[in-house]
PDB file of C-alpha atoms in Angstrom:
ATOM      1  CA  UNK A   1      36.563  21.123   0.305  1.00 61.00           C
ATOM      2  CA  UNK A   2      34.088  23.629   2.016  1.00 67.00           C
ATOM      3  CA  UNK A   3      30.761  21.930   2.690  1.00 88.00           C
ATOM      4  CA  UNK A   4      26.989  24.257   1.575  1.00 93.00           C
ATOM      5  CA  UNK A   5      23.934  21.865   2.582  1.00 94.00           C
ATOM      6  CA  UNK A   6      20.250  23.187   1.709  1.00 96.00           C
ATOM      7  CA  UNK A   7      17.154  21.351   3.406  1.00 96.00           C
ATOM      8  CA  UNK A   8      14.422  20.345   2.096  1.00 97.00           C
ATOM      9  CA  UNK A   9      16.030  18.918  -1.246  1.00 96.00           C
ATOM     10  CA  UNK A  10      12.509  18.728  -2.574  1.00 97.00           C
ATOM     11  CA  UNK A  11       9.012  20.249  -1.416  1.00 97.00           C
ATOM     12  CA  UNK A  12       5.558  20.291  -2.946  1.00 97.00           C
ATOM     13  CA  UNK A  13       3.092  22.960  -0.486  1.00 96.00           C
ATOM     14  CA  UNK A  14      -0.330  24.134  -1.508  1.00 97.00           C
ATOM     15  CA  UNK A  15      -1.000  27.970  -3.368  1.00 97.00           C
ATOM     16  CA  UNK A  16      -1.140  30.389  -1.085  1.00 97.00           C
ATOM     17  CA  UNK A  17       1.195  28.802   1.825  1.00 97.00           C
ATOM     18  CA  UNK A  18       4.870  29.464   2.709  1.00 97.00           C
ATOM     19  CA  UNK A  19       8.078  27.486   2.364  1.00 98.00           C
ATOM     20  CA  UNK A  20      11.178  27.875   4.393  1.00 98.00           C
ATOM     21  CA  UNK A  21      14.547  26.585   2.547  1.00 98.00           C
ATOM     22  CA  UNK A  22      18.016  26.267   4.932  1.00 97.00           C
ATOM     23  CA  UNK A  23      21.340  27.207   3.522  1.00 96.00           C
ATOM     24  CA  UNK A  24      24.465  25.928   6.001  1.00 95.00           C
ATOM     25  CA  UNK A  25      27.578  26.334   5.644  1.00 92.00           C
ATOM     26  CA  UNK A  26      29.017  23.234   7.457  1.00 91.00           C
ATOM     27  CA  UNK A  27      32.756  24.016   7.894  1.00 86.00           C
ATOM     28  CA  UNK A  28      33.228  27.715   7.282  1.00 86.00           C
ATOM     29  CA  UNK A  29      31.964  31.049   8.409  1.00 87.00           C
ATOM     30  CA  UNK A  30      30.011  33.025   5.314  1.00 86.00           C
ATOM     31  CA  UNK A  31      29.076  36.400   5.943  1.00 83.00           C
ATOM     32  CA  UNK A  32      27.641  36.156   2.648  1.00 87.00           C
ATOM     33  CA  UNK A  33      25.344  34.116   0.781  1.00 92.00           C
ATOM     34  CA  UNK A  34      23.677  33.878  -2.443  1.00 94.00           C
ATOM     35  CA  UNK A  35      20.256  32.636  -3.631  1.00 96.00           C
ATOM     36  CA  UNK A  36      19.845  31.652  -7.082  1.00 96.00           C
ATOM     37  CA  UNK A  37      16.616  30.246  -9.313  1.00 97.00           C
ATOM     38  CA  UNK A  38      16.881  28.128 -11.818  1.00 95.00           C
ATOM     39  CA  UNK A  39      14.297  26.999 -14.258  1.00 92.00           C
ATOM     40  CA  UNK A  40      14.545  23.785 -16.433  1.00 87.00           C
ATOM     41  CA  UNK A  41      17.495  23.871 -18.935  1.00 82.00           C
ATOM     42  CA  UNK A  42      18.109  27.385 -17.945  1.00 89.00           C
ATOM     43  CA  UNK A  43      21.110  28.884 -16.400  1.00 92.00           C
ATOM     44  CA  UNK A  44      21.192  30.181 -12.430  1.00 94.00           C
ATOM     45  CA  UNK A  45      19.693  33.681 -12.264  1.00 94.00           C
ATOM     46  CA  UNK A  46      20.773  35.488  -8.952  1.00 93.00           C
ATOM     47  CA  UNK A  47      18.146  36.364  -6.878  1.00 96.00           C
ATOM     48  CA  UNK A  48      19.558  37.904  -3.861  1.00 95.00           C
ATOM     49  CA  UNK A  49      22.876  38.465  -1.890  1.00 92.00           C
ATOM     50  CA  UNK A  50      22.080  37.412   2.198  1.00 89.00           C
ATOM     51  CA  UNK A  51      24.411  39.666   4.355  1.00 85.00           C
ATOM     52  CA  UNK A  52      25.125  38.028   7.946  1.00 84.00           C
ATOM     53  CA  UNK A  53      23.583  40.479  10.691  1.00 83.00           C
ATOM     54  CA  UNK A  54      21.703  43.184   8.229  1.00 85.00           C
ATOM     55  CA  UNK A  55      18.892  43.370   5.473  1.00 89.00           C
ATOM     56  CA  UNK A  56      19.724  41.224   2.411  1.00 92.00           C
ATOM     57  CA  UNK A  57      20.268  43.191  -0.992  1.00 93.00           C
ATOM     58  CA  UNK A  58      17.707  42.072  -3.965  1.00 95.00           C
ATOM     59  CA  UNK A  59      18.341  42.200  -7.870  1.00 93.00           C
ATOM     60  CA  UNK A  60      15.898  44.043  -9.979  1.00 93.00           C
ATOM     61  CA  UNK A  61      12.364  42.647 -10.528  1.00 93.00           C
ATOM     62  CA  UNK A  62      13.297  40.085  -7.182  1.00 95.00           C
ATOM     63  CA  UNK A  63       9.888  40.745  -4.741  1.00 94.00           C
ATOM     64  CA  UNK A  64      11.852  41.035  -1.358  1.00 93.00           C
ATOM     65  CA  UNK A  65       8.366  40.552   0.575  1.00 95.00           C
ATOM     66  CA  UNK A  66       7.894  37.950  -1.418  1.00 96.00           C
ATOM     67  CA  UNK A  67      11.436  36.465  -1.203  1.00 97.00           C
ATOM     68  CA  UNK A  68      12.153  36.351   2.824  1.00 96.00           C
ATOM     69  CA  UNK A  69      15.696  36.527   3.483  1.00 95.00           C
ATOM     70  CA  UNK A  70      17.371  35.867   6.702  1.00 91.00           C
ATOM     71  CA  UNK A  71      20.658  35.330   7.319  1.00 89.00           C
ATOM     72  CA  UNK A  72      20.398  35.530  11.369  1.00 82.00           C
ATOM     73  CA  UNK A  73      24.192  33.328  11.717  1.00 88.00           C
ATOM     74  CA  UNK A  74      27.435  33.313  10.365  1.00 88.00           C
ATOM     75  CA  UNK A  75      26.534  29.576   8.872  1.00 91.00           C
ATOM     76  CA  UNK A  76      22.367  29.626   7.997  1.00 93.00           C
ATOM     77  CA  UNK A  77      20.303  31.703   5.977  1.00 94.00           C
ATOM     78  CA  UNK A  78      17.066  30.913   5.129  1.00 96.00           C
ATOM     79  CA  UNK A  79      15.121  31.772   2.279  1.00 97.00           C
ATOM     80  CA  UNK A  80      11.032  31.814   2.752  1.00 97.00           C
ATOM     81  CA  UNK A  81       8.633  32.091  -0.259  1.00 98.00           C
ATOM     82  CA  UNK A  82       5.119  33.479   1.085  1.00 97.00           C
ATOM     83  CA  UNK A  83       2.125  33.168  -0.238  1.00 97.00           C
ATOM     84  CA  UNK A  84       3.605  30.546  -2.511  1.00 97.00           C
ATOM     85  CA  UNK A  85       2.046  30.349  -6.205  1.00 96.00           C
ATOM     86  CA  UNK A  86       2.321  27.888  -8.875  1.00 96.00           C
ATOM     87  CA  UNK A  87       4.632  30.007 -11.062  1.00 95.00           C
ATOM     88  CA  UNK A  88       7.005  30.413  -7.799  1.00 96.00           C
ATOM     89  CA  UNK A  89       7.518  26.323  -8.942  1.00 96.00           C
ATOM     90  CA  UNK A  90      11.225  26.075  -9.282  1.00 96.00           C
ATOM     91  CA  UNK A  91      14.902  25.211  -8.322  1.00 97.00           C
ATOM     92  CA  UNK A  92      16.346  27.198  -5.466  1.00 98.00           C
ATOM     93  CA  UNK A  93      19.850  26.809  -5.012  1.00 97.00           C
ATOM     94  CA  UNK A  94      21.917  28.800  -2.536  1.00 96.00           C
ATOM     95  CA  UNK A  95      26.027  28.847  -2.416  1.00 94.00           C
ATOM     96  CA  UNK A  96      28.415  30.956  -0.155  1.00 90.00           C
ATOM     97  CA  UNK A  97      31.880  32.065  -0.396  1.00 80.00           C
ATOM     98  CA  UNK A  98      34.513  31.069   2.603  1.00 73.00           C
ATOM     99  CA  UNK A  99      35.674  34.676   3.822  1.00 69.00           C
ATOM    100  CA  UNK A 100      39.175  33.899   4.086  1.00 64.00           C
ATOM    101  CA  UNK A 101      40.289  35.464   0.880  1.00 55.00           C
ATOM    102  CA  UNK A 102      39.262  32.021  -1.442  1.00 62.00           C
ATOM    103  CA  UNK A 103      37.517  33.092  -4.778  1.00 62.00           C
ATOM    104  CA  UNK A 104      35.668  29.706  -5.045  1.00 75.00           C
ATOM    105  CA  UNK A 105      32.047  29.933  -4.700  1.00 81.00           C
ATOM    106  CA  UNK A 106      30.387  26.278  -2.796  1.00 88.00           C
ATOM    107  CA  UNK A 107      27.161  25.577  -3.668  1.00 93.00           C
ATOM    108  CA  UNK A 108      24.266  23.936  -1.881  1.00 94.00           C
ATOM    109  CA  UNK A 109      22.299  20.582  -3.448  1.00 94.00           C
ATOM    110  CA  UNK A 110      19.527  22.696  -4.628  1.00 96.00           C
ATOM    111  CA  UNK A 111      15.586  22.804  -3.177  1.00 97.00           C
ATOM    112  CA  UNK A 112      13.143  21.576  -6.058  1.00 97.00           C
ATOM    113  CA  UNK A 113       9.799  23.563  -5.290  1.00 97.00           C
ATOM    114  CA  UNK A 114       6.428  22.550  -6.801  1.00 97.00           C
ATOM    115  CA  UNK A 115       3.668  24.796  -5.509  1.00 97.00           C
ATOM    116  CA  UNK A 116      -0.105  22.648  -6.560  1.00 97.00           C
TER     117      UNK A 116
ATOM    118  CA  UNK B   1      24.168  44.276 -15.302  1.00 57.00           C
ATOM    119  CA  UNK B   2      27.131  42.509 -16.915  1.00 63.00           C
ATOM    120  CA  UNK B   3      26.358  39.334 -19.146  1.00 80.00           C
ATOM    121  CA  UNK B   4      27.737  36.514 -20.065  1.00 90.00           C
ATOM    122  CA  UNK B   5      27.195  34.961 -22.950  1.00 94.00           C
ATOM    123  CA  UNK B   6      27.984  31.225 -23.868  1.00 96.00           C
ATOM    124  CA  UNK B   7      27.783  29.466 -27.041  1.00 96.00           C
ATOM    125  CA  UNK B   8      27.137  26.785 -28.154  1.00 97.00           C
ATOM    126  CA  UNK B   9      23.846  26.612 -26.281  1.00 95.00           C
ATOM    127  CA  UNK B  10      23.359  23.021 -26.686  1.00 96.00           C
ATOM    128  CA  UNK B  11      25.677  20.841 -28.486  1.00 96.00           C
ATOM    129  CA  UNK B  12      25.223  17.264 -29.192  1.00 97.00           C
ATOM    130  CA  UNK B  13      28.263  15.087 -30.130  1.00 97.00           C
ATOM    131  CA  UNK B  14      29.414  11.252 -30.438  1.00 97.00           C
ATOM    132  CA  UNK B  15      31.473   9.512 -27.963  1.00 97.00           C
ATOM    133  CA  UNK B  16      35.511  10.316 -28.962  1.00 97.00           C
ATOM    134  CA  UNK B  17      34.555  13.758 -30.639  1.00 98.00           C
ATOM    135  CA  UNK B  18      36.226  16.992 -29.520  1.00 98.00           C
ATOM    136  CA  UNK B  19      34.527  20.183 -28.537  1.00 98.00           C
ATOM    137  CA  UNK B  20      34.334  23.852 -27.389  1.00 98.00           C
ATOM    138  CA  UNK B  21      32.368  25.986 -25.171  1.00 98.00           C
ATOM    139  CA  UNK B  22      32.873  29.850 -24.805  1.00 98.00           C
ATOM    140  CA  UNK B  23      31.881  32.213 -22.401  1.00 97.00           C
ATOM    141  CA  UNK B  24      32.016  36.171 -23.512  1.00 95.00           C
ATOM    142  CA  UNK B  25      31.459  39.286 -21.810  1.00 92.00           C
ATOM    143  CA  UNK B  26      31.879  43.141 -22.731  1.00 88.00           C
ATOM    144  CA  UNK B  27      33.276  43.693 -19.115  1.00 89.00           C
ATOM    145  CA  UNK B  28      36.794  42.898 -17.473  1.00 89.00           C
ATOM    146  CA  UNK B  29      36.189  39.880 -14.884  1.00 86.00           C
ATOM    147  CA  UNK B  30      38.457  39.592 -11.826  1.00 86.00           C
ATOM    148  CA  UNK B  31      37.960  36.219 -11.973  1.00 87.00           C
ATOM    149  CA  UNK B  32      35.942  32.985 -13.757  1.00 91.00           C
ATOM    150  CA  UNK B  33      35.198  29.556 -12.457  1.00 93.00           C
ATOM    151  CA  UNK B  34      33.795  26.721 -15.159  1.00 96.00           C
ATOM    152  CA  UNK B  35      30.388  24.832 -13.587  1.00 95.00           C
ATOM    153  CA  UNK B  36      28.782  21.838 -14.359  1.00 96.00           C
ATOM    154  CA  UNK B  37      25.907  20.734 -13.148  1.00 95.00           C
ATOM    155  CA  UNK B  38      23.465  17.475 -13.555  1.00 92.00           C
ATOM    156  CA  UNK B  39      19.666  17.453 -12.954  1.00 89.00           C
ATOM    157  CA  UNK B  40      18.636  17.949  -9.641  1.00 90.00           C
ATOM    158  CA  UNK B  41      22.090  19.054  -8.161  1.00 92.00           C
ATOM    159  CA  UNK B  42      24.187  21.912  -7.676  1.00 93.00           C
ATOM    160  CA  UNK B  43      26.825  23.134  -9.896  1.00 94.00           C
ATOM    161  CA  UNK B  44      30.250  21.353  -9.177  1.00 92.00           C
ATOM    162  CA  UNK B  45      32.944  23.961 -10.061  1.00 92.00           C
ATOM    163  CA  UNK B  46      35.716  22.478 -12.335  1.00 95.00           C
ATOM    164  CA  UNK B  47      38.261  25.079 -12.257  1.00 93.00           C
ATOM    165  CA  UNK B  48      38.798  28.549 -11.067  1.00 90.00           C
ATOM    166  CA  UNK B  49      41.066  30.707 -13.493  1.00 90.00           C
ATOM    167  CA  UNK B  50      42.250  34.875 -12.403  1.00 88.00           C
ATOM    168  CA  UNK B  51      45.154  35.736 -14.885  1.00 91.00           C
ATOM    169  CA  UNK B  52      45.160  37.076 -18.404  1.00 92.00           C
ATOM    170  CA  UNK B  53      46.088  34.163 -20.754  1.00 93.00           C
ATOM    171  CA  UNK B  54      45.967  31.531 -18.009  1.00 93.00           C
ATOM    172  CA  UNK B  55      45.615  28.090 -19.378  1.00 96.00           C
ATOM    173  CA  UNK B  56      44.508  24.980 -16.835  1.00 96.00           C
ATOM    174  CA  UNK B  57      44.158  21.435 -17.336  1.00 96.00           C
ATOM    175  CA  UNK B  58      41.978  19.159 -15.605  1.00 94.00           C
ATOM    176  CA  UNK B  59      42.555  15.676 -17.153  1.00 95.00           C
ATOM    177  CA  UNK B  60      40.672  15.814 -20.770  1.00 97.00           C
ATOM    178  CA  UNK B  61      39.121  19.359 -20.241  1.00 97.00           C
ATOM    179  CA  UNK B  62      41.694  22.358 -20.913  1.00 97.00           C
ATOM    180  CA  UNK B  63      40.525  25.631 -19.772  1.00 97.00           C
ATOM    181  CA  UNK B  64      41.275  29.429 -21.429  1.00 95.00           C
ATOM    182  CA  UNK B  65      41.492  33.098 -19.667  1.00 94.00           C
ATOM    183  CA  UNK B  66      41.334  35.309 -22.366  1.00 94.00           C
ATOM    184  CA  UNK B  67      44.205  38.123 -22.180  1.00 93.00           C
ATOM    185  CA  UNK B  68      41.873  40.477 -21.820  1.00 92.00           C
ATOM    186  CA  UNK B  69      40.238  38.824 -18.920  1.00 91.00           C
ATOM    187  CA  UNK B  70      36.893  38.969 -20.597  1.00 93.00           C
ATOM    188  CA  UNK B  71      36.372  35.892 -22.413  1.00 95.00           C
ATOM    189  CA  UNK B  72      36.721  31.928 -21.422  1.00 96.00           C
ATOM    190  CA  UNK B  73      36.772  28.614 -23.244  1.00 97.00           C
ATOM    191  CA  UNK B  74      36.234  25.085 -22.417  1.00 98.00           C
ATOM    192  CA  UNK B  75      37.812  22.302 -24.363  1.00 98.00           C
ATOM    193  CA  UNK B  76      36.549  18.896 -23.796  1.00 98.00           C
ATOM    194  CA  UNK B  77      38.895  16.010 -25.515  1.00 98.00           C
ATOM    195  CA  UNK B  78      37.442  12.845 -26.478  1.00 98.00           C
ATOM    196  CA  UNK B  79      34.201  13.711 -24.967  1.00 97.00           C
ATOM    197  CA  UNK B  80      32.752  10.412 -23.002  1.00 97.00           C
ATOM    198  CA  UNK B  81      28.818  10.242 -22.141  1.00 96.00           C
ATOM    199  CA  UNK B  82      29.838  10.817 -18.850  1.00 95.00           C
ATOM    200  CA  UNK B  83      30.439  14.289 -19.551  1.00 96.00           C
ATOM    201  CA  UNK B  84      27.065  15.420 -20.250  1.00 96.00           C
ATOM    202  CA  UNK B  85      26.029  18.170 -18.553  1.00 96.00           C
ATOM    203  CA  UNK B  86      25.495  21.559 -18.224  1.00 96.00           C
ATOM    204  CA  UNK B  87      28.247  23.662 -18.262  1.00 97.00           C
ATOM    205  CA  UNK B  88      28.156  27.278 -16.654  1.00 96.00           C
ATOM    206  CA  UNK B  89      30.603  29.973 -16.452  1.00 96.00           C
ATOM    207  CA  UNK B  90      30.512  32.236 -14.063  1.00 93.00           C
ATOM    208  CA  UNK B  91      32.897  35.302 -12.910  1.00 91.00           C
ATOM    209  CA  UNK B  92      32.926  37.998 -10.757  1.00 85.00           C
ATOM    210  CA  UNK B  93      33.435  41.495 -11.658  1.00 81.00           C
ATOM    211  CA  UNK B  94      35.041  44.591 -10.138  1.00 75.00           C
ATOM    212  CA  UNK B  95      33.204  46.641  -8.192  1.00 73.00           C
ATOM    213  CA  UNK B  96      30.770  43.213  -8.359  1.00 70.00           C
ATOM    214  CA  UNK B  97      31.790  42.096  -4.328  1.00 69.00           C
ATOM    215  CA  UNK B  98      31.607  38.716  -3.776  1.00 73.00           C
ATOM    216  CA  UNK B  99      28.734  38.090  -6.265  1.00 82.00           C
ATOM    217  CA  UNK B 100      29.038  35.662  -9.110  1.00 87.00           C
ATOM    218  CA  UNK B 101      27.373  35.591 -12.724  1.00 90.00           C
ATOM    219  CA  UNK B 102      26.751  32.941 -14.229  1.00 93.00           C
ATOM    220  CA  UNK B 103      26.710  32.617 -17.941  1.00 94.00           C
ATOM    221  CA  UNK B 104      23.513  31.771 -20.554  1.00 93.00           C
ATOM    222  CA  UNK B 105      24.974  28.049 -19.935  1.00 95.00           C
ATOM    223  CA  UNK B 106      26.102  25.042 -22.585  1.00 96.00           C
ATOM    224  CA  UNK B 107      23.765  21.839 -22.280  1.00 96.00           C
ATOM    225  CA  UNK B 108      26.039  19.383 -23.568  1.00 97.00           C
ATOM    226  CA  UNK B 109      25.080  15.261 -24.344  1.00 97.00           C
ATOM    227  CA  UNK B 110      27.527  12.851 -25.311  1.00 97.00           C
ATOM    228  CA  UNK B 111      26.424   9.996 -27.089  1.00 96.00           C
ATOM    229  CA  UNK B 112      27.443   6.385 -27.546  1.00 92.00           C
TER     230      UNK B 112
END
C-alpha cells in the first residue's frame, strides 16, 4: 500500500524556538494533506488541511501563524511550530489521501514533540 | 462540525471474551474507515466500509455500516492481548472534501 513518512519521529527543542516536521508521500502524488494532534489517550483532532500550491485551510481555534503550513510539492508538506511552548508538547501526525479516486486515508508514523 | 461519538470509551476484557465498539453520528457519512493505533505510531486503518448495511470481515473483527450510513460497529471475537489498542473511527462527510473525522476513540486492553 501507499507509503506517508514524517521526520523527525521524536524532537525535544527549547521554549521559544521553532520545529519543522516533514510529511512525504513516498509513492503517490497528494494534493492534499492533513495535520492532526493528538494528546495522550485522546483521539486525533484535525488541525489543518495542506493544499499543494496555495494557502492551507485551518479549523477553528488552530493559530495559523503559529501552525506554519507549507505544502510547496505534490509529495512534502511541512508543518513548523514557532515560538514553540511547553503546552505546544504533543503528537503530530500527518496522513494524505492518493488522488486517484481511493477513499483510504495513509497516515504518517507520527512526530512526538516535547518543548522544555 | 460533525461528531462522532464512540462508546465504550475504554473497555477492559479477558483473553477469549467478545466485544463491541460503536461509532455514532447525527450526520450521513459518505464513507467510514475503522483505525487502530498503538503508542507512538500512526493509526493503521483496518477496513474501509461506503454502503448502507455493508458488513466486512477481517479475520476475528466483523465490521457494520449502519443503513442509514450514520452509525458503525466493531466486533472483536475472542479478543487476544494482541488486540489492544486504540480503536478510531473516522468518516468523511458530504460536502466534507477529502477531510476525515475521527471519532472520540475506544482504548481497548486485552488481558491474559
Amino acid at each position: 500500500g501507499a507509503v506517508v513518512s514524517q521526520h523527525p519521529s521524536r524532537v525535544i527543542c527549547k521554549s521559544g524556538t521553532s520545529v519543522k516536521i516533514e510529511c512525504r508521500s513516498l509513492d503517490f502524488q497528494a494534493t492534499t494533506m492533513f495535520w492532526y494532534r493528538q494528546f495522550p489517550k485522546q483521539s486525533l483532532m484535525l488541525m489543518a488541511t495542506s493544499n499543494e500550491g496555495s494557502k492551507a485551510t485551518y479549523e477553528q481555534g488552530v493559530e495559523k501563524d503559529k501552525f506554519l503550513i507549507n505544502h510547496a510539492s505534490l509529495t512534502l508538506s511541512t508543518l513548523t511550530v514557532t515560538s514553540a511552548h511547553p503546552e505546544d508538547s504533543s503528537f503530530y501526525i500527518c496522513s494524505a489521501r492518493d488522488e486517484a479516486g481511493n477513499t483510504e486515508a495513509f497516515f504518517g508514523q507520527g512526530t512526538r514533540l516535547t518543548v522544555v | 462540525t460533525q461528531l462522532l461519538e464512540q462508546s465504550p470509551q475504554f473497555l477492559s476484557i479477558q483473553e477469549g471474551e467478545n466485544l463491541t465498539v460503536y461509532c455514532n453520528s447525527s450526520s450521513v457519512f459518505s464513507s467510514l474507515q475503522w483505525y487502530r493505533q498503538e503508542p507512538g505510531e500512526g493509526p493503521v486503518l483496518l477496513v474501509t466500509v461506503v454502503t448502507g448495511g455493508e458488513v466486512k470481515k477481517l479475520k476475528r473483527l466483523t465490521f457494520q455500516f449502519g443503513d442509514a450510513r450514520k452509525d458503525s460497529s466493531l466486533h472483536i471475537t475472542a479478543a487476544q492481548p494482541g488486540d489492544t489498542g486504540l480503536y478510531l473511527c473516522a468518516a468523511s462527510f458530504t460536502g466534507g472534501g477529502n477531510k476525515l473525522t475521527f471519532g472520540t476513540g475506544t482504548q481497548l486492553k486485552v488481558e491474559l
